CSV table of C-alpha atoms and ligand atoms in Angstrom, one decimal:
chain,number,residue,atom,x,y,z
A,1230,VAL,CA,55.8,-18.7,11.8
A,1231,ARG,CA,55.8,-15.0,12.6
A,1232,GLY,CA,55.2,-14.1,16.3
A,1233,PRO,CA,52.9,-11.3,17.4
A,1234,VAL,CA,54.2,-7.8,16.6
A,1235,ASP,CA,55.9,-5.7,19.2
A,1236,VAL,CA,53.4,-3.5,21.1
A,1237,THR,CA,55.7,-0.5,21.0
A,1238,LEU,CA,54.9,-0.2,17.3
A,1239,PHE,CA,51.7,1.5,18.3
A,1240,VAL,CA,51.2,4.9,19.6
A,1241,PRO,CA,49.9,4.5,23.2
A,1242,PRO,CA,46.4,6.0,23.6
A,1243,ASP,CA,46.3,9.3,25.4
A,1244,ARG,CA,43.6,9.7,28.1
A,1245,HIS,CA,43.6,13.5,27.7
A,1246,ALA,CA,43.3,13.5,23.9
A,1247,GLY,CA,39.5,14.0,24.0
A,1248,THR,CA,39.0,10.9,21.8
A,1249,ALA,CA,38.0,7.5,23.2
A,1250,LEU,CA,40.9,5.3,23.8
A,1251,HIS,CA,39.7,2.5,21.6
A,1252,VAL,CA,39.2,4.9,18.7
A,1253,GLN,CA,42.8,6.1,19.1
A,1254,LEU,CA,44.0,2.5,19.2
A,1255,GLU,CA,42.0,1.6,16.2
A,1256,ALA,CA,43.5,4.5,14.2
A,1257,SER,CA,47.0,3.5,15.2
A,1258,ILE,CA,46.5,-0.1,14.1
A,1259,ARG,CA,44.5,0.9,11.0
A,1260,ASP,CA,47.3,3.2,9.9
A,1261,ALA,CA,50.0,0.6,10.4
A,1262,VAL,CA,48.0,-1.9,8.3
A,1263,ARG,CA,47.3,0.6,5.5
A,1264,GLU,CA,50.8,1.9,5.4
A,1265,GLY,CA,52.1,-1.7,5.1
A,1266,ARG,CA,54.0,-1.6,8.4
A,1267,LEU,CA,52.0,-4.7,9.4
A,1268,PRO,CA,51.9,-7.1,6.5
A,1269,PRO,CA,48.9,-9.4,5.8
A,1270,GLY,CA,48.6,-12.3,8.1
A,1271,THR,CA,50.7,-10.8,10.9
A,1272,PRO,CA,49.4,-11.9,14.3
A,1273,LEU,CA,48.5,-9.1,16.6
A,1274,PRO,CA,49.2,-9.2,20.4
A,1275,SER,CA,46.5,-10.8,22.5
A,1276,SER,CA,44.1,-8.3,24.1
A,1277,ARG,CA,45.6,-9.1,27.5
A,1278,THR,CA,49.2,-8.4,26.4
A,1279,PHE,CA,48.2,-5.3,24.6
A,1280,ALA,CA,46.3,-4.0,27.6
A,1281,GLU,CA,49.0,-4.7,30.1
A,1282,GLU,CA,51.8,-3.2,28.0
A,1283,LEU,CA,50.0,-0.1,27.1
A,1284,GLY,CA,48.4,0.3,30.5
A,1285,ILE,CA,44.8,0.3,29.2
A,1286,SER,CA,41.8,-1.9,30.0
A,1287,ARG,CA,41.4,-5.1,28.0
A,1288,GLY,CA,37.9,-3.9,26.9
A,1289,VAL,CA,39.5,-1.1,25.0
A,1290,VAL,CA,41.5,-3.5,22.9
A,1291,VAL,CA,38.6,-5.9,22.4
A,1292,GLU,CA,36.4,-3.0,21.2
A,1293,ALA,CA,39.2,-1.8,18.8
A,1294,TYR,CA,39.7,-5.3,17.4
A,1295,ALA,CA,36.0,-5.8,16.9
A,1296,GLN,CA,35.8,-2.5,14.9
A,1297,LEU,CA,38.8,-3.3,12.8
A,1298,ALA,CA,37.4,-6.8,12.1
A,1299,ALA,CA,34.1,-5.3,11.0
A,1300,GLU,CA,36.0,-3.0,8.7
A,1301,GLY,CA,38.0,-6.0,7.3
A,1302,HIS,CA,41.4,-4.8,8.4
A,1303,VAL,CA,41.9,-7.7,10.8
A,1304,THR,CA,40.4,-11.1,11.2
A,1305,ALA,CA,39.4,-11.8,14.8
A,1306,ARG,CA,38.7,-15.1,16.4
A,1307,GLY,CA,38.9,-14.0,20.0
A,1308,GLY,CA,41.5,-11.6,21.2
A,1309,SER,CA,44.4,-14.1,21.2
A,1310,SER,CA,44.4,-14.9,17.5
A,1311,THR,CA,43.7,-11.6,15.9
A,1312,ARG,CA,45.6,-11.2,12.6
A,1313,VAL,CA,46.0,-8.6,10.0
A,1314,ALA,CA,43.6,-9.5,7.2
A,1315,GLU,CA,45.2,-11.4,4.2
A,1316,VAL,CA,43.3,-9.2,1.8
A,1317,PRO,CA,43.1,-5.6,2.8
A,1318,PRO,CA,39.6,-3.9,2.5
A,1319,ALA,CA,40.9,-1.4,-0.1
A,1320,ALA,CA,42.0,-4.3,-2.4
A,1321,ARG,CA,38.7,-6.0,-2.0
A,1322,ALA,CA,36.9,-2.9,-3.0
A,1323,ALA,CA,39.1,-2.4,-6.0
A,1324,GLY,CA,37.1,-1.8,-9.1
A,1325,ALA,CA,34.5,0.3,-7.2
A,1326,ALA,CA,34.6,3.9,-8.2
A,1327,ASP,CA,35.4,5.1,-4.7
A,1328,VAL,CA,37.9,2.9,-2.8
A,1329,ARG,CA,37.8,5.1,0.2
A,1330,VAL,CA,36.8,3.0,3.2
A,1331,PRO,CA,34.0,4.6,5.1
A,1332,ARG,CA,34.9,5.8,8.6
A,1333,TYR,CA,31.4,5.2,9.8
A,1334,ASP,CA,29.1,2.6,8.2
A,1335,PHE,CA,25.3,2.7,8.9
A,1336,HIS,CA,24.6,-0.3,6.7
A,1337,PRO,CA,20.9,-1.2,7.5
A,1338,TYR,CA,20.8,-4.8,6.4
A,1339,VAL,CA,23.7,-6.5,8.2
A,1340,PRO,CA,24.0,-7.9,11.8
A,1341,ASP,CA,27.1,-7.4,13.9
A,1342,LEU,CA,29.4,-9.7,11.9
A,1343,ALA,CA,32.2,-9.4,14.4
A,1344,ALA,CA,29.8,-11.1,16.9
A,1345,PHE,CA,29.2,-14.2,14.7
A,1346,PRO,CA,29.7,-17.2,16.9
A,1347,ALA,CA,32.5,-18.6,14.7
A,1348,ASP,CA,33.8,-21.2,17.2
A,1349,VAL,CA,30.4,-22.7,17.9
A,1350,TRP,CA,29.6,-22.7,14.2
A,1351,LEU,CA,32.8,-24.5,13.5
A,1352,ARG,CA,32.1,-27.1,16.2
A,1353,SER,CA,28.6,-27.6,14.7
A,1354,THR,CA,30.2,-28.1,11.2
A,1355,THR,CA,32.6,-30.6,12.6
A,1356,ARG,CA,29.9,-32.6,14.3
A,1357,ALA,CA,27.6,-32.3,11.3
A,1358,VAL,CA,30.2,-33.6,8.9
A,1359,ARG,CA,31.5,-36.3,11.3
A,1360,HIS,CA,28.0,-37.6,11.9
A,1361,ALA,CA,26.6,-37.3,8.4
A,1362,PRO,CA,26.0,-40.6,6.7
A,1363,PHE,CA,27.8,-40.9,3.4
A,1364,GLY,CA,24.5,-40.5,1.7
A,1365,ALA,CA,24.4,-36.9,2.9
A,1366,LEU,CA,27.1,-36.1,0.4
A,1367,GLY,CA,25.0,-37.2,-2.5
A,1368,TYR,CA,22.2,-35.2,-4.0
A,1369,SER,CA,20.1,-34.2,-1.1
A,1370,PRO,CA,16.3,-33.8,-1.0
A,1371,THR,CA,15.2,-30.6,-2.8
A,1372,PRO,CA,13.1,-29.3,0.1
A,1373,GLY,CA,16.1,-29.5,2.4
A,1374,VAL,CA,17.7,-32.1,4.6
A,1375,PRO,CA,15.2,-33.7,6.9
A,1376,GLN,CA,17.2,-32.9,10.1
A,1377,LEU,CA,17.1,-29.2,9.4
A,1378,ARG,CA,13.4,-29.1,8.3
A,1379,THR,CA,12.4,-30.9,11.6
A,1380,VAL,CA,14.6,-28.6,13.7
A,1381,LEU,CA,13.2,-25.5,11.9
A,1382,ALA,CA,9.6,-26.6,12.3
A,1383,THR,CA,10.1,-26.9,16.0
A,1384,TYR,CA,12.1,-23.7,16.4
A,1385,LEU,CA,9.7,-21.6,14.3
A,1386,GLY,CA,6.7,-23.0,16.3
A,1387,ARG,CA,8.4,-22.2,19.6
A,1388,ALA,CA,10.1,-18.8,18.7
A,1389,ARG,CA,7.6,-17.3,16.3
A,1390,GLY,CA,4.4,-19.3,16.8
A,1391,VAL,CA,4.5,-20.5,13.2
A,1392,ALA,CA,2.2,-23.5,12.4
A,1393,ALA,CA,4.9,-25.6,10.8
A,1394,SER,CA,5.5,-29.2,10.1
A,1395,GLU,CA,8.6,-30.7,8.5
A,1396,ASP,CA,6.8,-31.5,5.2
A,1397,ARG,CA,5.8,-27.8,4.8
A,1398,VAL,CA,9.3,-26.4,5.2
A,1399,LEU,CA,11.5,-25.6,2.2
A,1400,VAL,CA,15.1,-24.6,2.8
A,1401,CYS,CA,16.4,-22.1,0.3
A,1402,ASN,CA,19.3,-19.8,-0.4
A,1403,GLY,CA,18.1,-16.9,1.7
A,1404,HIS,CA,14.8,-15.2,1.6
A,1405,THR,CA,15.8,-13.8,-1.8
A,1406,GLN,CA,15.6,-17.1,-3.5
A,1407,GLY,CA,12.5,-18.2,-1.6
A,1408,PHE,CA,10.6,-15.1,-2.7
A,1409,ALA,CA,11.8,-15.5,-6.3
A,1410,LEU,CA,10.5,-19.1,-6.3
A,1411,VAL,CA,7.1,-18.0,-4.9
A,1412,CYS,CA,6.8,-15.2,-7.5
A,1413,ARG,CA,7.5,-17.6,-10.3
A,1414,VAL,CA,4.9,-20.1,-9.1
A,1415,LEU,CA,2.3,-17.3,-8.7
A,1416,ARG,CA,3.0,-16.1,-12.2
A,1417,ALA,CA,2.7,-19.7,-13.6
A,1418,ARG,CA,-0.6,-20.0,-11.9
A,1419,GLY,CA,-2.0,-16.9,-13.6
A,1420,THR,CA,-1.4,-14.3,-10.9
A,1421,ARG,CA,-0.5,-11.0,-12.6
A,1422,ARG,CA,-0.3,-8.4,-9.8
A,1423,ILE,CA,1.4,-8.6,-6.4
A,1424,ALA,CA,1.0,-5.8,-3.8
A,1425,LEU,CA,4.2,-4.7,-2.1
A,1426,GLU,CA,4.6,-2.3,0.8
A,1427,ASP,CA,5.5,1.3,-0.2
A,1428,PRO,CA,8.0,2.1,1.2
A,1429,GLY,CA,9.4,-1.4,1.2
A,1430,PHE,CA,12.5,-3.5,0.6
A,1431,PHE,CA,13.7,-2.5,-2.8
A,1432,LEU,CA,14.7,-6.0,-3.9
A,1433,HIS,CA,11.1,-7.3,-3.6
A,1434,ARG,CA,10.1,-5.1,-6.5
A,1435,ASP,CA,12.9,-6.3,-8.7
A,1436,ILE,CA,12.3,-9.9,-7.8
A,1437,ALA,CA,8.6,-9.8,-8.5
A,1438,GLY,CA,9.1,-7.8,-11.7
A,1439,ARG,CA,11.7,-10.3,-13.0
A,1440,ALA,CA,9.3,-13.1,-12.4
A,1441,GLY,CA,6.8,-11.4,-14.7
A,1442,LEU,CA,4.5,-10.0,-12.0
A,1443,GLU,CA,3.4,-6.4,-11.8
A,1444,PRO,CA,4.4,-5.0,-8.4
A,1445,VAL,CA,1.6,-2.8,-7.1
A,1446,PRO,CA,2.4,-0.2,-4.4
A,1447,VAL,CA,0.3,-0.2,-1.2
A,1448,PRO,CA,1.0,2.5,1.3
A,1449,VAL,CA,2.2,1.9,4.9
A,1450,ASP,CA,1.4,3.9,8.0
A,1451,GLU,CA,2.1,3.6,11.7
A,1452,ASP,CA,-0.2,0.5,11.7
A,1453,GLY,CA,1.7,-1.2,8.9
A,1454,LEU,CA,0.3,-2.1,5.5
A,1455,ASP,CA,-2.9,-0.3,4.6
A,1456,VAL,CA,-5.2,-3.3,4.0
A,1457,GLU,CA,-8.1,-1.2,2.7
A,1458,ARG,CA,-5.9,0.2,0.0
A,1459,LEU,CA,-4.6,-3.4,-0.6
A,1460,ALA,CA,-8.2,-4.6,-1.1
A,1461,ALA,CA,-8.8,-1.7,-3.6
A,1462,SER,CA,-5.6,-2.3,-5.5
A,1463,GLY,CA,-6.8,-5.3,-7.5
A,1464,ALA,CA,-3.7,-7.3,-6.4
A,1465,GLU,CA,-4.0,-11.1,-6.2
A,1466,ALA,CA,-1.2,-11.6,-3.7
A,1467,THR,CA,0.8,-9.5,-1.3
A,1468,LEU,CA,4.0,-9.4,0.7
A,1469,VAL,CA,4.0,-8.0,4.2
A,1470,THR,CA,6.7,-7.4,6.8
A,1471,ALA,CA,4.2,-7.7,9.7
A,1472,ALA,CA,6.5,-7.9,12.7
A,1473,HIS,CA,8.7,-5.0,11.8
A,1474,GLN,CA,7.9,-3.2,8.6
A,1475,SER,CA,10.9,-2.6,6.4
A,1476,PRO,CA,11.9,0.3,6.5
A,1477,THR,CA,9.5,2.2,8.7
A,1478,GLY,CA,9.7,-0.1,11.7
A,1479,ALA,CA,5.8,-0.2,12.1
A,1480,VAL,CA,4.1,-3.3,13.5
A,1481,LEU,CA,1.0,-4.5,11.7
A,1482,SER,CA,-1.8,-3.7,14.1
A,1483,PRO,CA,-4.1,-6.5,15.4
A,1484,ARG,CA,-7.0,-5.0,13.4
A,1485,ARG,CA,-5.0,-4.9,10.2
A,1486,ARG,CA,-3.9,-8.5,10.8
A,1487,GLN,CA,-7.5,-9.6,11.0
A,1488,ALA,CA,-8.4,-7.5,7.9
A,1489,LEU,CA,-5.4,-8.9,5.9
A,1490,ILE,CA,-6.4,-12.5,6.7
A,1491,ALA,CA,-10.0,-11.8,5.9
A,1492,TRP,CA,-8.9,-10.3,2.6
A,1493,ALA,CA,-6.8,-13.3,1.8
A,1494,ARG,CA,-9.6,-15.7,2.6
A,1495,SER,CA,-12.3,-13.9,0.8
A,1496,THR,CA,-10.2,-13.4,-2.4
A,1497,ASP,CA,-8.3,-16.7,-2.1
A,1498,ALA,CA,-5.1,-14.7,-2.2
A,1499,LEU,CA,-1.7,-15.7,-0.9
A,1500,VAL,CA,0.2,-13.5,1.6
A,1501,VAL,CA,4.0,-13.8,1.8
A,1502,GLU,CA,5.1,-12.9,5.4
A,1503,ASP,CA,8.7,-11.7,5.3
A,1504,ASP,CA,9.7,-12.3,9.0
A,1505,TYR,CA,13.3,-11.1,8.3
A,1506,ASP,CA,14.4,-9.8,11.7
A,1507,ALA,CA,11.4,-10.5,14.0
A,1508,GLU,CA,13.6,-12.1,16.7
A,1509,PHE,CA,14.9,-8.7,17.7
A,1510,ARG,CA,12.3,-6.8,19.6
A,1511,PHE,CA,13.7,-4.7,22.4
A,1512,ASP,CA,10.7,-3.3,24.3
A,1513,ARG,CA,8.6,-6.5,24.7
A,1514,ASP,CA,8.3,-10.0,23.4
A,1515,PRO,CA,8.0,-10.1,19.6
A,1516,VAL,CA,4.5,-10.4,18.1
A,1517,GLY,CA,3.9,-13.9,16.8
A,1518,ALA,CA,3.9,-14.7,13.1
A,1519,LEU,CA,0.8,-13.8,11.1
A,1520,GLN,CA,1.0,-17.2,9.5
A,1521,ALA,CA,-0.3,-19.0,12.6
A,1522,ALA,CA,-3.8,-17.4,12.0
A,1523,ALA,CA,-4.1,-18.6,8.4
A,1524,PRO,CA,-1.5,-21.3,7.5
A,1525,ASP,CA,-3.3,-22.1,4.3
A,1526,HIS,CA,-3.1,-18.5,3.0
A,1527,VAL,CA,0.2,-17.3,4.4
A,1528,ILE,CA,3.6,-18.3,3.1
A,1529,TYR,CA,6.0,-17.8,6.0
A,1530,ALA,CA,9.5,-16.7,5.0
A,1531,GLY,CA,12.5,-16.6,7.3
A,1532,SER,CA,16.2,-16.1,7.0
A,1533,ALA,CA,19.5,-16.6,8.8
A,1534,SER,CA,20.8,-13.3,7.4
A,1535,LYS,CA,19.9,-11.2,10.4
A,1536,ILE,CA,20.0,-13.7,13.2
A,1537,LEU,CA,23.4,-15.1,12.1
A,1538,ALA,CA,25.0,-13.8,8.9
A,1539,PRO,CA,23.9,-13.1,5.4
A,1540,ALA,CA,26.9,-15.0,3.9
A,1541,LEU,CA,25.4,-18.3,5.0
A,1542,ARG,CA,22.7,-17.8,2.4
A,1543,LEU,CA,20.2,-19.8,4.4
A,1544,GLY,CA,16.5,-19.1,4.4
A,1545,TRP,CA,13.3,-21.1,4.8
A,1546,LEU,CA,9.7,-21.0,3.6
A,1547,VAL,CA,6.8,-22.7,5.4
A,1548,LEU,CA,4.3,-23.4,2.6
A,1549,PRO,CA,0.6,-24.0,2.4
A,1550,PRO,CA,-0.1,-27.4,0.9
A,1551,SER,CA,-1.8,-25.7,-2.1
A,1552,VAL,CA,1.6,-24.4,-3.4
A,1553,ARG,CA,4.1,-26.5,-1.7
A,1554,ASP,CA,4.8,-29.0,-4.5
A,1555,ASP,CA,5.0,-26.2,-7.2
A,1556,VAL,CA,7.5,-24.2,-5.1
A,1557,VAL,CA,9.6,-27.3,-4.5
A,1558,ALA,CA,9.5,-28.0,-8.3
A,1559,GLU,CA,10.8,-24.4,-9.0
A,1560,LYS,CA,13.6,-24.9,-6.4
A,1561,GLU,CA,14.6,-28.2,-8.1
A,1562,LEU,CA,15.0,-26.4,-11.5
A,1563,ASP,CA,16.9,-23.6,-9.9
A,1564,ASP,CA,19.6,-25.5,-8.1
A,1565,LEU,CA,18.4,-28.9,-7.0
A,1566,ALA,CA,18.9,-28.1,-3.4
A,1567,THR,CA,20.7,-25.8,-0.9
A,1568,PRO,CA,24.1,-27.1,0.1
A,1569,ALA,CA,23.5,-29.9,2.5
A,1570,LEU,CA,26.5,-29.5,4.8
A,1571,GLU,CA,25.5,-25.9,5.6
A,1572,GLN,CA,22.0,-27.2,6.4
A,1573,LEU,CA,23.3,-30.0,8.6
A,1574,THR,CA,25.5,-27.4,10.4
A,1575,LEU,CA,22.5,-25.1,11.1
A,1576,ALA,CA,20.5,-28.1,12.3
A,1577,GLU,CA,23.2,-29.0,14.7
A,1578,PHE,CA,23.7,-25.4,15.8
A,1579,ILE,CA,20.0,-24.9,16.5
A,1580,SER,CA,19.3,-28.2,18.2
A,1581,ARG,CA,22.2,-27.7,20.6
A,1582,GLY,CA,20.7,-24.4,21.8
A,1583,ALA,CA,23.4,-22.3,20.2
A,1584,LEU,CA,20.9,-20.1,18.2
A,1585,ASP,CA,18.9,-19.4,21.4
A,1586,ARG,CA,22.1,-18.5,23.2
A,1587,HIS,CA,23.3,-16.3,20.4
A,1588,LEU,CA,20.0,-14.4,20.2
A,1589,ARG,CA,20.0,-14.0,24.0
A,1590,ARG,CA,23.4,-12.4,23.7
A,1591,MET,CA,22.6,-10.2,20.7
A,1592,ARG,CA,19.3,-8.7,22.0
A,1593,PRO,CA,20.8,-6.6,24.8
A,1594,HIS,CA,23.8,-5.9,22.5
A,1595,TYR,CA,21.6,-4.4,19.7
A,1596,ARG,CA,19.2,-2.8,22.2
A,1597,SER,CA,22.0,-0.7,23.7
A,1598,ARG,CA,23.4,0.1,20.3
A,1599,ARG,CA,20.0,1.3,19.2
A,1600,ARG,CA,19.7,3.4,22.4
A,1601,ALA,CA,23.1,4.9,21.8
A,1602,LEU,CA,22.1,5.8,18.3
A,1603,VAL,CA,18.8,7.4,19.4
A,1604,ARG,CA,20.6,9.3,22.1
A,1605,ALA,CA,23.2,10.6,19.6
A,1606,LEU,CA,20.4,11.7,17.2
A,1607,GLY,CA,18.7,13.5,20.1
A,1608,ARG,CA,22.0,15.3,20.9
A,1609,HIS,CA,23.5,16.0,17.5
A,1610,LEU,CA,20.5,15.9,15.1
A,1611,PRO,CA,17.4,16.7,17.1
A,1612,GLU,CA,15.5,17.7,13.9
A,1613,ALA,CA,15.5,14.1,12.8
A,1614,ARG,CA,12.4,12.2,13.8
A,1615,VAL,CA,12.9,8.5,14.7
A,1616,VAL,CA,9.9,6.4,13.7
A,1617,GLY,CA,9.0,2.8,14.4
A,1618,VAL,CA,9.2,0.4,17.3
A,1619,PRO,CA,12.5,-0.5,19.0
A,1620,ALA,CA,13.3,-3.6,17.0
A,1621,GLY,CA,15.5,-5.1,14.3
A,1622,LEU,CA,18.9,-3.8,13.1
A,1623,HIS,CA,18.1,-0.4,11.8
A,1624,LEU,CA,15.9,2.6,12.4
A,1625,LEU,CA,14.4,5.2,10.1
A,1626,ALA,CA,15.1,8.8,10.9
A,1627,LEU,CA,13.0,11.2,9.0
A,1628,LEU,CA,14.6,14.5,8.1
A,1629,PRO,CA,12.8,17.9,7.9
A,1630,PRO,CA,10.9,18.0,4.5
A,1631,ASP,CA,12.9,21.0,3.3
A,1632,VAL,CA,16.3,19.1,3.3
A,1633,SER,CA,17.3,17.3,0.2
A,1634,GLU,CA,18.0,13.6,1.0
A,1635,ASP,CA,20.3,13.2,-2.0
A,1636,ALA,CA,22.3,16.3,-0.9
A,1637,VAL,CA,22.7,14.9,2.6
A,1638,LEU,CA,23.8,11.5,1.3
A,1639,ALA,CA,26.4,13.2,-0.9
A,1640,ALA,CA,27.6,15.4,2.0
A,1641,ALA,CA,27.8,12.3,4.2
A,1642,GLY,CA,29.8,10.5,1.5
A,1643,GLU,CA,32.3,13.4,1.5
A,1644,ARG,CA,32.8,12.8,5.2
A,1645,ARG,CA,33.2,9.1,4.5
A,1646,VAL,CA,30.0,8.2,6.3
A,1647,ALA,CA,28.2,5.4,4.5
A,1648,VAL,CA,24.4,5.8,4.8
A,1649,ARG,CA,21.3,5.0,2.8
A,1650,GLY,CA,18.3,7.1,2.3
A,1651,LEU,CA,14.6,6.4,2.1
A,1652,GLY,CA,14.3,7.2,-1.7
A,1653,PRO,CA,15.2,3.7,-3.0
A,1654,THR,CA,12.5,2.1,-0.7
A,1655,ARG,CA,9.7,4.0,-2.5
A,1656,PHE,CA,8.1,3.1,-5.8
A,1657,ASP,CA,8.4,6.8,-6.6
A,1658,PRO,CA,11.7,8.0,-5.0
A,1659,ALA,CA,10.8,11.6,-5.7
A,1660,ALA,CA,7.6,11.2,-3.6
A,1661,ALA,CA,9.6,10.0,-0.5
A,1662,PRO,CA,10.0,12.4,2.4
A,1663,PRO,CA,13.7,12.8,3.1
A,1664,GLY,CA,14.9,10.1,5.6
A,1665,LEU,CA,17.9,8.0,6.6
A,1666,MET,CA,18.0,4.3,7.2
A,1667,LEU,CA,20.5,4.0,10.0
A,1668,GLY,CA,21.8,0.5,10.8
A,1669,TYR,CA,23.2,0.3,14.3
A,1670,ALA,CA,24.2,-3.4,14.5
A,1671,SER,CA,27.7,-3.3,13.4
A,1672,GLN,CA,29.3,-0.2,15.0
A,1673,PRO,CA,30.2,0.2,18.7
A,1674,GLU,CA,28.3,2.9,20.6
A,1675,GLU,CA,31.1,5.4,20.5
A,1676,MET,CA,31.3,5.2,16.7
A,1677,LEU,CA,27.6,5.5,16.3
A,1678,ALA,CA,27.7,8.8,18.3
A,1679,GLN,CA,30.7,10.0,16.2
A,1680,GLY,CA,29.0,8.9,13.0
A,1681,VAL,CA,25.8,10.8,13.9
A,1682,SER,CA,27.8,13.9,14.7
A,1683,GLU,CA,29.3,13.7,11.2
A,1684,LEU,CA,25.8,13.2,9.8
A,1685,ALA,CA,24.7,16.3,11.6
A,1686,GLY,CA,27.6,18.1,10.0
A,1687,ALA,CA,26.5,16.9,6.6
A,1688,VAL,CA,22.9,18.1,7.2
A,1689,ALA,CA,24.2,21.5,8.4
A,1690,ALA,CA,26.5,21.8,5.4
A,1691,VAL,CA,23.5,21.1,3.1
A,1692,ARG,CA,21.4,23.7,4.9
A,1693,ARG,CA,24.2,26.3,4.5
A,1694,GLY,CA,24.6,25.4,0.8
A,1695,GLU,CA,20.9,25.7,0.2
A,1696,GLU,CA,20.7,29.0,2.0
A,1697,SER,CA,23.6,30.5,0.1
A,1698,ALA,CA,22.1,29.2,-3.2
A,1699,ALA,CA,18.8,30.8,-2.2
A,1700,ARG,CA,20.6,34.1,-1.4
A,1701,ALA,CA,22.3,33.9,-4.8
A,1702,ARG,CA,18.9,33.6,-6.6
B,2915,PLP,C1,13.1,-6.9,4.2
B,2915,PLP,C2,14.1,-7.9,4.1
B,2915,PLP,N1,13.7,-9.2,3.9
B,2915,PLP,C3,14.6,-10.2,3.7
B,2915,PLP,C4,16.0,-10.0,3.8
B,2915,PLP,C5,16.9,-11.1,3.8
B,2915,PLP,O1,17.2,-11.6,2.6
B,2915,PLP,P1,18.2,-12.8,2.5
B,2915,PLP,O2,17.7,-13.9,3.4
B,2915,PLP,O3,18.2,-13.3,1.1
B,2915,PLP,O4,19.6,-12.4,2.9
B,2915,PLP,C6,16.4,-8.7,3.9
B,2915,PLP,C7,17.9,-8.4,3.9
B,2915,PLP,O5,18.3,-7.3,4.0
B,2915,PLP,C8,15.5,-7.6,4.1
B,2915,PLP,O6,15.9,-6.4,4.3
């Protein structure tokens, strides 16, 4: 067994270098990993040893390890057992056209993976497996294991105001599968057109289209989905991100909620409520789920992807009785059931209060990261306009209309800043105003600020390029 590496291998951070200490330390470790001086699996010093021997605070080491873990250079399970990753990120990305690892990654759809409560999850797995009757290892019920359905019904009622009972809950492989199942059921029942928010989550269009439905765009403004336009669209069903519109961050206003429910009742339409990140509201308590007001017309859709981790592939639907059996039948044909041990683990995790504790820890964490991002935008890119309520894992920053979004994305890529634009969220990308979807969940505050400063450099370079092109004309 190899012991931890000698601390003297690393360049001690310099307080006068003008760069944060943890960023210097990260660079030093990252270089050692990339250059092969630290082979895969090598244990790194505990944060305490590192801090003592280099004369820096432990927090600096913890922050550096968290960042390197998020990048995939190390695997971290608490400071004492951090190791160089077995598979380096560059090898994992092999096959992609550009294997350069981004220095700053504003991925909008992932939580802080370095904050995943791995130890508690493992304990929940151990308990779940130990206490599971042998029968749990057979073919489990298609709607989900009863323990998880019961726990979810209680949790969703308490945390989101959802009118749920165990028999209405279907556990699925993420929201993605749940929405696909619903679309197939709608199509089989004769629904032809489903309204989707424009801008909206790009995958919804593809999923609906693949199920044979025609996705119909309905605009979104600062009050969320425009229900008058929905009513005029001729759609027979709709999807809505009511608590935190994806990507604009608008909240569906009380008047629009009422109008949406009135529309669903009067046309006997179904509304899919995608509640993907509603647990994270930073300025007030989250608004309750729309589903509670019309449980017979709203399909509630939730997911573990934002509150825990996308890799779990755990999602859940709360279904009106009118469609429940059909959706369960689709699920059965898809994959019989979602893996039972994962479900039992989540049931254990929630019922022991671990999800509540994790969310209590993550809210202030994300709130301060969001604030840091907004501050950095104000300082480095004041021409960007942040829209939406303070909630979720990303914000939308609109760019001045005369700047080309594609050019900014390309210039950001040159600077190894990974960022997504607003274009792909629109039915007609060309009609989208230029904007950036900036995820803040997975980068420490210092990196968010540096990443924004790089983005500002990208915007300035685009402006310079556009000016010189204009002069040349
Ligand atoms: C709007 C929206 N809904 C749902 C999801 C979650 O999908 P899943 O549960 O399949 O990971 C995402 C993930 O990015 C999303 O952005």
